[in-house]
mmCIF file of C-alpha atoms in Angstrom:
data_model
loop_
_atom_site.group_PDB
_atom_site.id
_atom_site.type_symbol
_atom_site.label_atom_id
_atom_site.label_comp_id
_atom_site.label_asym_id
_atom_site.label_seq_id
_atom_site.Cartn_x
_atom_site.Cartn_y
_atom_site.Cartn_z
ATOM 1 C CA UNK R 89 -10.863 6.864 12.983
ATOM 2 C CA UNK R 90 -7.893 7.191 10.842
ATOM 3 C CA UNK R 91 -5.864 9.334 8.612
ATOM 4 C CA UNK R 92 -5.149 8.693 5.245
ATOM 5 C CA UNK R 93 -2.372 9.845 3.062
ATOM 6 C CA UNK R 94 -2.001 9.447 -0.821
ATOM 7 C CA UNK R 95 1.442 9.994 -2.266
ATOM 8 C CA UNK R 96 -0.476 11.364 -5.032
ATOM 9 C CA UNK R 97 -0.443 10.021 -8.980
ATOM 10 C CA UNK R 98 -4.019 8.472 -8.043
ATOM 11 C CA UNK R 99 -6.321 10.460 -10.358
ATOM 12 C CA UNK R 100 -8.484 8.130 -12.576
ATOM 13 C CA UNK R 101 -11.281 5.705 -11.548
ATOM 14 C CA UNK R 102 -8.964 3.006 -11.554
ATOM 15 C CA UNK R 103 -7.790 4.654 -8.119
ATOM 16 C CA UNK R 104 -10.667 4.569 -5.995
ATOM 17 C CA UNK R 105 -9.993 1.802 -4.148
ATOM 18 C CA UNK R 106 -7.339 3.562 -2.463
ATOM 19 C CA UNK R 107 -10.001 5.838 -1.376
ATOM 20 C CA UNK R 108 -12.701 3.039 -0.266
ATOM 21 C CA UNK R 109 -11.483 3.026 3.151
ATOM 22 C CA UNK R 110 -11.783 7.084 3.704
ATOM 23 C CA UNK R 111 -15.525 6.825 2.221
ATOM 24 C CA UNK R 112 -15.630 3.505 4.456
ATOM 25 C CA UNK R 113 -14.648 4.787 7.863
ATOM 26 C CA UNK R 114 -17.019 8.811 6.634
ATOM 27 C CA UNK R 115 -20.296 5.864 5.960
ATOM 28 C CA UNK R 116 -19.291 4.483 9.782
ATOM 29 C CA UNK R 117 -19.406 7.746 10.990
ATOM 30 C CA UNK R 118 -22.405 9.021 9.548
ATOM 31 C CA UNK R 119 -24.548 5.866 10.779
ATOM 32 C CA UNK R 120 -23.037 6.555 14.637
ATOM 33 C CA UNK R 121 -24.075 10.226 14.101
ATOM 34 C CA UNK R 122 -27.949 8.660 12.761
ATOM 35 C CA UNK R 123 -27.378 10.125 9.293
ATOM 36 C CA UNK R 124 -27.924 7.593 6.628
ATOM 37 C CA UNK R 125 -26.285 10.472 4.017
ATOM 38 C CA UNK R 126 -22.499 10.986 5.163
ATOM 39 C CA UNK R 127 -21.149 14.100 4.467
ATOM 40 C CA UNK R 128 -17.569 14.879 3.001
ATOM 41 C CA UNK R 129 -15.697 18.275 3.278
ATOM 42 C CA UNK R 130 -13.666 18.449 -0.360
ATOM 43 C CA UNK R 131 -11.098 21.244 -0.092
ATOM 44 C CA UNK R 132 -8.734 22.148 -3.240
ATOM 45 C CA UNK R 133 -6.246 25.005 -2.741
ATOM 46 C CA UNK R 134 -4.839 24.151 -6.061
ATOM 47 C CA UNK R 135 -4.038 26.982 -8.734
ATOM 48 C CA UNK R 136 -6.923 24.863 -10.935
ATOM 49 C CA UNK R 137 -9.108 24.572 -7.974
ATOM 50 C CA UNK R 138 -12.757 24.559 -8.723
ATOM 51 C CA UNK R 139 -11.058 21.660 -11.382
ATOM 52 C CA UNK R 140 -9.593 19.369 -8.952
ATOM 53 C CA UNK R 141 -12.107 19.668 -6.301
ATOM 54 C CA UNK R 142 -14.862 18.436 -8.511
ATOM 55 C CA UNK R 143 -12.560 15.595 -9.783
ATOM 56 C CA UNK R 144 -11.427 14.821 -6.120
ATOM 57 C CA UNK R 145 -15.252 14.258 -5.140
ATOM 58 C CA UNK R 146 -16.029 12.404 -7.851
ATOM 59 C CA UNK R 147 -13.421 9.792 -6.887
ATOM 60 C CA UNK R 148 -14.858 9.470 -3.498
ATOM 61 C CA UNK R 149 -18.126 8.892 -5.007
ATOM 62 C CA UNK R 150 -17.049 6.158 -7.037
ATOM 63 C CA UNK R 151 -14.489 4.874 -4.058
ATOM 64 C CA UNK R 152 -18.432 4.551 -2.529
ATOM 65 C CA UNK R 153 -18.918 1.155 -4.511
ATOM 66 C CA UNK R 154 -22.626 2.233 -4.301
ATOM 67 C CA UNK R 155 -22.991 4.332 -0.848
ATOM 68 C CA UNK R 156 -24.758 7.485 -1.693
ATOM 69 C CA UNK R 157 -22.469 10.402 -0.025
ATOM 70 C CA UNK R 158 -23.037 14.249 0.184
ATOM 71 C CA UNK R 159 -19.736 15.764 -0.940
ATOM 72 C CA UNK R 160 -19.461 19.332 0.096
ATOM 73 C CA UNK R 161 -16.631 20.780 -2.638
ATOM 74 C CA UNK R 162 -14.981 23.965 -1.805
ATOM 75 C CA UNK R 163 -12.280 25.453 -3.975
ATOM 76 C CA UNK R 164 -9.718 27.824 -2.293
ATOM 77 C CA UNK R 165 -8.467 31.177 -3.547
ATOM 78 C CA UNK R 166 -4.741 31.788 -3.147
ATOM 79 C CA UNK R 167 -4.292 34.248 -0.125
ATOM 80 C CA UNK R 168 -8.066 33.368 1.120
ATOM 81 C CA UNK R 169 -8.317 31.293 3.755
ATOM 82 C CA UNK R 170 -10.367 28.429 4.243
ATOM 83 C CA UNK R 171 -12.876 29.192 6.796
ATOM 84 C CA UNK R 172 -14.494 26.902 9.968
ATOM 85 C CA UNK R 173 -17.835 26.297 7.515
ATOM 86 C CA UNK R 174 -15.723 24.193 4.704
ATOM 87 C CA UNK R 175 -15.452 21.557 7.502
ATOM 88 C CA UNK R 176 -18.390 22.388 9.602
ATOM 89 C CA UNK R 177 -20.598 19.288 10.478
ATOM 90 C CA UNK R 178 -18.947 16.577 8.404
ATOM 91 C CA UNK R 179 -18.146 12.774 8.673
ATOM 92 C CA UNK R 180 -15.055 12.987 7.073
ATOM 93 C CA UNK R 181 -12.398 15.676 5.297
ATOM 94 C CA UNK R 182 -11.052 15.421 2.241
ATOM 95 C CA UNK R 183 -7.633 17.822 0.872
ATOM 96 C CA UNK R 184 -6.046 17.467 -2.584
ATOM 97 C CA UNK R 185 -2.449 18.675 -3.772
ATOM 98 C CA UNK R 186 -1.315 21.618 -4.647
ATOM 99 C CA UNK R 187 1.674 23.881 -3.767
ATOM 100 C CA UNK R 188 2.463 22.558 -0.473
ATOM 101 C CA UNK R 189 3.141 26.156 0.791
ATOM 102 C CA UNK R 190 0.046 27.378 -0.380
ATOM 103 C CA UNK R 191 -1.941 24.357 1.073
ATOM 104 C CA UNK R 192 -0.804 25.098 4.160
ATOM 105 C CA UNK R 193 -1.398 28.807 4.549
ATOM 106 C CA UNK R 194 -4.995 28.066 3.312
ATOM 107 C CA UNK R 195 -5.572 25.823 6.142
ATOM 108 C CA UNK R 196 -3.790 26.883 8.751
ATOM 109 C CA UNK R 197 -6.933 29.146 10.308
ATOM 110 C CA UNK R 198 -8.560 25.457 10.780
ATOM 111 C CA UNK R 199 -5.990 23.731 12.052
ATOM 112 C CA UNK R 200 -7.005 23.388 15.845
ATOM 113 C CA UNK R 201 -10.726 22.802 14.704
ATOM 114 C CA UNK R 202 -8.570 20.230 12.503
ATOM 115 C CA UNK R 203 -7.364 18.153 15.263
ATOM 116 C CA UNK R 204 -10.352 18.502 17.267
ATOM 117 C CA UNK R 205 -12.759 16.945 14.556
ATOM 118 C CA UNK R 206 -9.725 13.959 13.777
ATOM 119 C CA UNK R 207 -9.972 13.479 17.575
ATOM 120 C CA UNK R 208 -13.009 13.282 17.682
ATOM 121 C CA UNK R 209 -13.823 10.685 15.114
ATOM 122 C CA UNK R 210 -13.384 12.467 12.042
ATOM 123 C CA UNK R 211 -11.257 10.704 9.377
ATOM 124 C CA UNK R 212 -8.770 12.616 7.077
ATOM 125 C CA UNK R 213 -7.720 12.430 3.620
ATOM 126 C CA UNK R 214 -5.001 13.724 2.352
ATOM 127 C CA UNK R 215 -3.389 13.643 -1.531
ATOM 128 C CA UNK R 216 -0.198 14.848 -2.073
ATOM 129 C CA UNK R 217 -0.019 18.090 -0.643
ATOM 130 C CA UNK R 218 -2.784 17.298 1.662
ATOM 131 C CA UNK R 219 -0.794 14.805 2.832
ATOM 132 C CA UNK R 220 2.205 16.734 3.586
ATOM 133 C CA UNK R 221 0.565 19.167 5.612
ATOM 134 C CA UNK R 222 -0.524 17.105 8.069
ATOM 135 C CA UNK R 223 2.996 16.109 9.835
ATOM 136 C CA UNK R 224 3.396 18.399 12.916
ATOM 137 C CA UNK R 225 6.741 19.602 11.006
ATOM 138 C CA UNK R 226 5.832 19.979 7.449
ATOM 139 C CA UNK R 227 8.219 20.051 4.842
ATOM 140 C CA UNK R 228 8.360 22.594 1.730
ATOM 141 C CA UNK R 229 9.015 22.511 -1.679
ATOM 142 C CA UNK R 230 12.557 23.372 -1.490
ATOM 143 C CA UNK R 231 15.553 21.457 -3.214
ATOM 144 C CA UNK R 232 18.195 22.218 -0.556
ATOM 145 C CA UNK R 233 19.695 22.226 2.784
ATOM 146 C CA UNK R 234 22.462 24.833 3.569
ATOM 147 C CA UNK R 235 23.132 25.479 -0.039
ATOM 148 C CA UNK R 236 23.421 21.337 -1.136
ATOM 149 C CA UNK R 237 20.763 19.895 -3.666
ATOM 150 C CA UNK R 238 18.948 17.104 -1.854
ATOM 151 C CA UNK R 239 16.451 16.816 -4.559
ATOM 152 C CA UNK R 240 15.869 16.891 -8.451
ATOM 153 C CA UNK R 241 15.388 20.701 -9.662
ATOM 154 C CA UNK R 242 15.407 22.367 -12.539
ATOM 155 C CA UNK R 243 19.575 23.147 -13.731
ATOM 156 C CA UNK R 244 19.292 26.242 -15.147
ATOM 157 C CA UNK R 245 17.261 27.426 -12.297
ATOM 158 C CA UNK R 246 18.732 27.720 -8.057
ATOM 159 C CA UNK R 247 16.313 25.611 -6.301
ATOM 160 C CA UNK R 248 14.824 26.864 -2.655
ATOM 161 C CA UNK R 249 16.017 25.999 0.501
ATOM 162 C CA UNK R 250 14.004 23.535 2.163
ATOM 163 C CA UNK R 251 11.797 24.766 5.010
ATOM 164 C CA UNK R 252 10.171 23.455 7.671
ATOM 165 C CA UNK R 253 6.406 24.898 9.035
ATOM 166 C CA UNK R 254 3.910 24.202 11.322
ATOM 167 C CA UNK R 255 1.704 21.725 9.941
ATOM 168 C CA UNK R 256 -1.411 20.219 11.399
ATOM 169 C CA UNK R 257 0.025 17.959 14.036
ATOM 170 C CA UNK R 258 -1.510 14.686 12.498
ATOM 171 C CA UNK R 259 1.410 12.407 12.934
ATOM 172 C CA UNK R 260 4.481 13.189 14.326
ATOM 173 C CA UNK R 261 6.877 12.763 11.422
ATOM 174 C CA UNK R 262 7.320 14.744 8.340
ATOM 175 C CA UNK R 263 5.541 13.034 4.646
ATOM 176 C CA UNK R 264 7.049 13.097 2.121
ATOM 177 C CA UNK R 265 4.941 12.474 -1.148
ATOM 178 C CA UNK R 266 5.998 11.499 -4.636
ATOM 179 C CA UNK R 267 8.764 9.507 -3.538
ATOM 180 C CA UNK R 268 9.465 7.141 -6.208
ATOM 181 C CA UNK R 269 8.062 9.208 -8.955
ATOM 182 C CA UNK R 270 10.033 12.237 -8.479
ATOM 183 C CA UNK R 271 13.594 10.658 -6.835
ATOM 184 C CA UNK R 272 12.040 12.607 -3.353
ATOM 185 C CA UNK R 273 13.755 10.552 -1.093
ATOM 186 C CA UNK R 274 17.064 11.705 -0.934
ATOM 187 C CA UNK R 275 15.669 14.900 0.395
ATOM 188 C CA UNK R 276 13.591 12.773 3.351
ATOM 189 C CA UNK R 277 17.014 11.328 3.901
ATOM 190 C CA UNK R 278 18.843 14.370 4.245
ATOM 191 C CA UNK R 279 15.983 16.298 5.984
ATOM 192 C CA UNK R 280 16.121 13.892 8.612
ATOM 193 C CA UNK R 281 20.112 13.498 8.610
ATOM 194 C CA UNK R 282 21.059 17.234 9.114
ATOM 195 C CA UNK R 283 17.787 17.432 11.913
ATOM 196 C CA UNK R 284 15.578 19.453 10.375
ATOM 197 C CA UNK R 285 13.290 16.788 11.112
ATOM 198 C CA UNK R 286 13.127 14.248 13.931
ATOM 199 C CA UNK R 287 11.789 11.073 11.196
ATOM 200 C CA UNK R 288 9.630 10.606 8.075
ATOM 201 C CA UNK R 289 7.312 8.748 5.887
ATOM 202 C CA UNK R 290 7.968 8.912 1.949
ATOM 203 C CA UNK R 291 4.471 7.567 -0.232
ATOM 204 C CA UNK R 292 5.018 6.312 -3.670
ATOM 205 C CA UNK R 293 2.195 7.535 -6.292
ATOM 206 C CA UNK R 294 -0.557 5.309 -6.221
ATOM 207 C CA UNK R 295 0.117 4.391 -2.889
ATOM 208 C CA UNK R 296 -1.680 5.233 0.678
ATOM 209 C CA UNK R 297 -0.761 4.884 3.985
ATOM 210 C CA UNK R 298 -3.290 4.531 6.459
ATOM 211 C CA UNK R 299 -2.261 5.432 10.009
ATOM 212 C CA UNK R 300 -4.325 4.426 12.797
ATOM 213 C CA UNK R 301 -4.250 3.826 16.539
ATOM 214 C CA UNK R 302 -0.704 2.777 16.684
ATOM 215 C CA UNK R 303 -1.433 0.808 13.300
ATOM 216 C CA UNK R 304 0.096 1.827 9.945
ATOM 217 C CA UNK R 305 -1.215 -0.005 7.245
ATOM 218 C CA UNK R 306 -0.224 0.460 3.223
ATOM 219 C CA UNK R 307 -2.319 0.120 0.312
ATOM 220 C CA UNK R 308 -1.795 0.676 -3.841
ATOM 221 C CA UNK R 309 1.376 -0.071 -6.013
ATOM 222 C CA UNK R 310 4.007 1.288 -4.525
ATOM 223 C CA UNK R 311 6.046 1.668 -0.749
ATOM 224 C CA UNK R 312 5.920 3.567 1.858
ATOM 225 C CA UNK R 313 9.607 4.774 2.958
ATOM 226 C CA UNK R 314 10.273 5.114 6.842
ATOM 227 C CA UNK R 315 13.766 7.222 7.310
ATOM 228 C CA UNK R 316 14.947 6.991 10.479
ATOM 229 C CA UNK R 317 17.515 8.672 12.593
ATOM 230 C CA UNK R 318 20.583 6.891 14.237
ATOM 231 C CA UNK R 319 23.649 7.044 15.283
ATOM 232 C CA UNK R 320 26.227 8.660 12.806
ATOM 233 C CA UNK R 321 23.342 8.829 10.195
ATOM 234 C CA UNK R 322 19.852 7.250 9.515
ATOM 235 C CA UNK R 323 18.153 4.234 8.820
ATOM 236 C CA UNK R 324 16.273 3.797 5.520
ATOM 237 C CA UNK R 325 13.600 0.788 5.029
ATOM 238 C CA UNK R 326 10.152 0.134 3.647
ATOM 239 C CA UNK R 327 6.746 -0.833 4.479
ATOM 240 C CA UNK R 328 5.319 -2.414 1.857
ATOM 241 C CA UNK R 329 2.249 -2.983 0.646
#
C-alpha cells in the first residue's frame, strides 16, 4: 500500500479525484480483510476541527465514485492526544492540515502503531499538515534559519526559527506543502542547504504525490519539487505531473 500526500488547496468536490486512489487502495484492503464496508480513520487536529473533519470525509466519500465507505471522523482537541482507538481496525487513515506543530504533538502517541498499520498494508493520507508530519524529520512552521528569512512572513512581525521534529518516519525526506502557493520553496532549499535536513519533497496545492514501493507517482495541477543536496549547494528539479 501507499502513502499519499496533498500539498493542500484541494477542498471542493472538484478535488476528489486526487483522493480516488486513497479510497481505491482502503476498498482493496477491505475486500483482502473480507469486509465489503472499508473503514477510514478521519483525524482533524485543526483549531476548526469537528469542521474540517466532516468536510475531509465527505471528500473521500465522493473520491468513492460510488463505493459505500464507513468513515470514522474524529476531531482533536489542542493538548489532547489522539488515542490508539481513532485508528483502531481500519483499512486506511486519513489526516487533514492544521498547525503543523500541533498536528504533530496530537499524533505523536500513535506514531509506532502508525508505521506498524502502513507496514502492514494500511494506506495513508495526508493534506497539508498531514502531509508534513509524516517525513522522519519534519519541518515546522518557522520562517528562518540562524536568524535569515527563508520564507514569506508577516514584516511587521519576527518570524520563528525553523525547527526540525520527529515525525512519523513515512519517507525519509522532509515535505514541504504549499509550495507554489505560498513561495515555500526557498525554505526547502535552504533547509536542505544549511543540513537541517538530508533532502525534500515540496507539493503544489492541488497536487498529490503518491509514494509507493520505490515508485513516486504525481497527480493534480501542480509539481512536486525534489531539492537535493550536492556538492557546494543543492540540486533543485521537478516531477511533474
Amino acid at each position: 500500500m501507499s502513502v499519499h500526500l496533498i500539498g493542500g488547496g484541494a477542498t471542493t468536490a472538484a478535488d476528489a479525484p486526487l483522493y480516488a486512489p486513497f479510497v481505491a487502495e482502503a476498498v482493496a484492503r477491505a475486500a483482502d480483510a473480507g469486509r465489503s464496508l472499508p473503514r477510514i480513520a478521519v483525524i482533524s487536529l485543526h483549531p476548526e476541527a469537528a469542521e474540517k473533519a466532516v468536510a475531509l470525509g465527505e471528500l473521500l466519500a465522493e473520491a468513492a465514485t460510488g463505493s459505500a465507505i464507513d468513515v470514522h471522523l474524529t476531531a482533536g482537541r489542542h493538548g489532547e492526544p489522539i488515542g490508539p482507538g481513532a485508528i483502531a481496525d481500519v483499512d486506511g487513515i486519513a489526516v487533514g492540515g492544521g498547525v503543523v506543530e500541533d498536528v504533530r504533538a496530537g499524533l505523536e502517541p500513535v506514531f509506532s502503531e502508525l508505521r506498524r498499520l502502513v507496514a502492514g498494508g494500511v494506506p495513508y493520507l495526508g493534506v497539508s499538515a498531514g502531509a508534513m508530519i509524516v517525513a522522519e524529520g519534519s519541518l515546522g512552521g518557522g520562517s528562518r534559519i540562524g536568524g535569515v528569512v527563508v520564507s514569506p512572513e508577516d514584516p511587521d512581525e519576527a518570524g520563528d526559527e525553523l525547527e526540525i521534529e520527529a515525525g512519523i518516519g513515512l519517507v525519509d525526506v522532509a515535505i514541504e506543502v504549499h509550495v507554489a502557493q505560498r513561495g515555500m520553496l526557498s525554505r526547502l532549499v535552504a533547509a536542505v542547504e544549511s543540513g537541517m535536513v538530508a533532502g525534500g519533497l515540496g507539493i503544489d496545492e492541488r497536487t498529490a504525490l503518491i509514494v509507493g514501493d520505490s515508485t513516486l507517482r504525481v497527480e493534480g495541477e501542480g509539481s512536486v519539487w525534489r531539492v537535493l543536496p550536492t556538492d557546494g549547494g543543492v540540486l533543485v528539479s521537478t516531477i511533474g505531473t
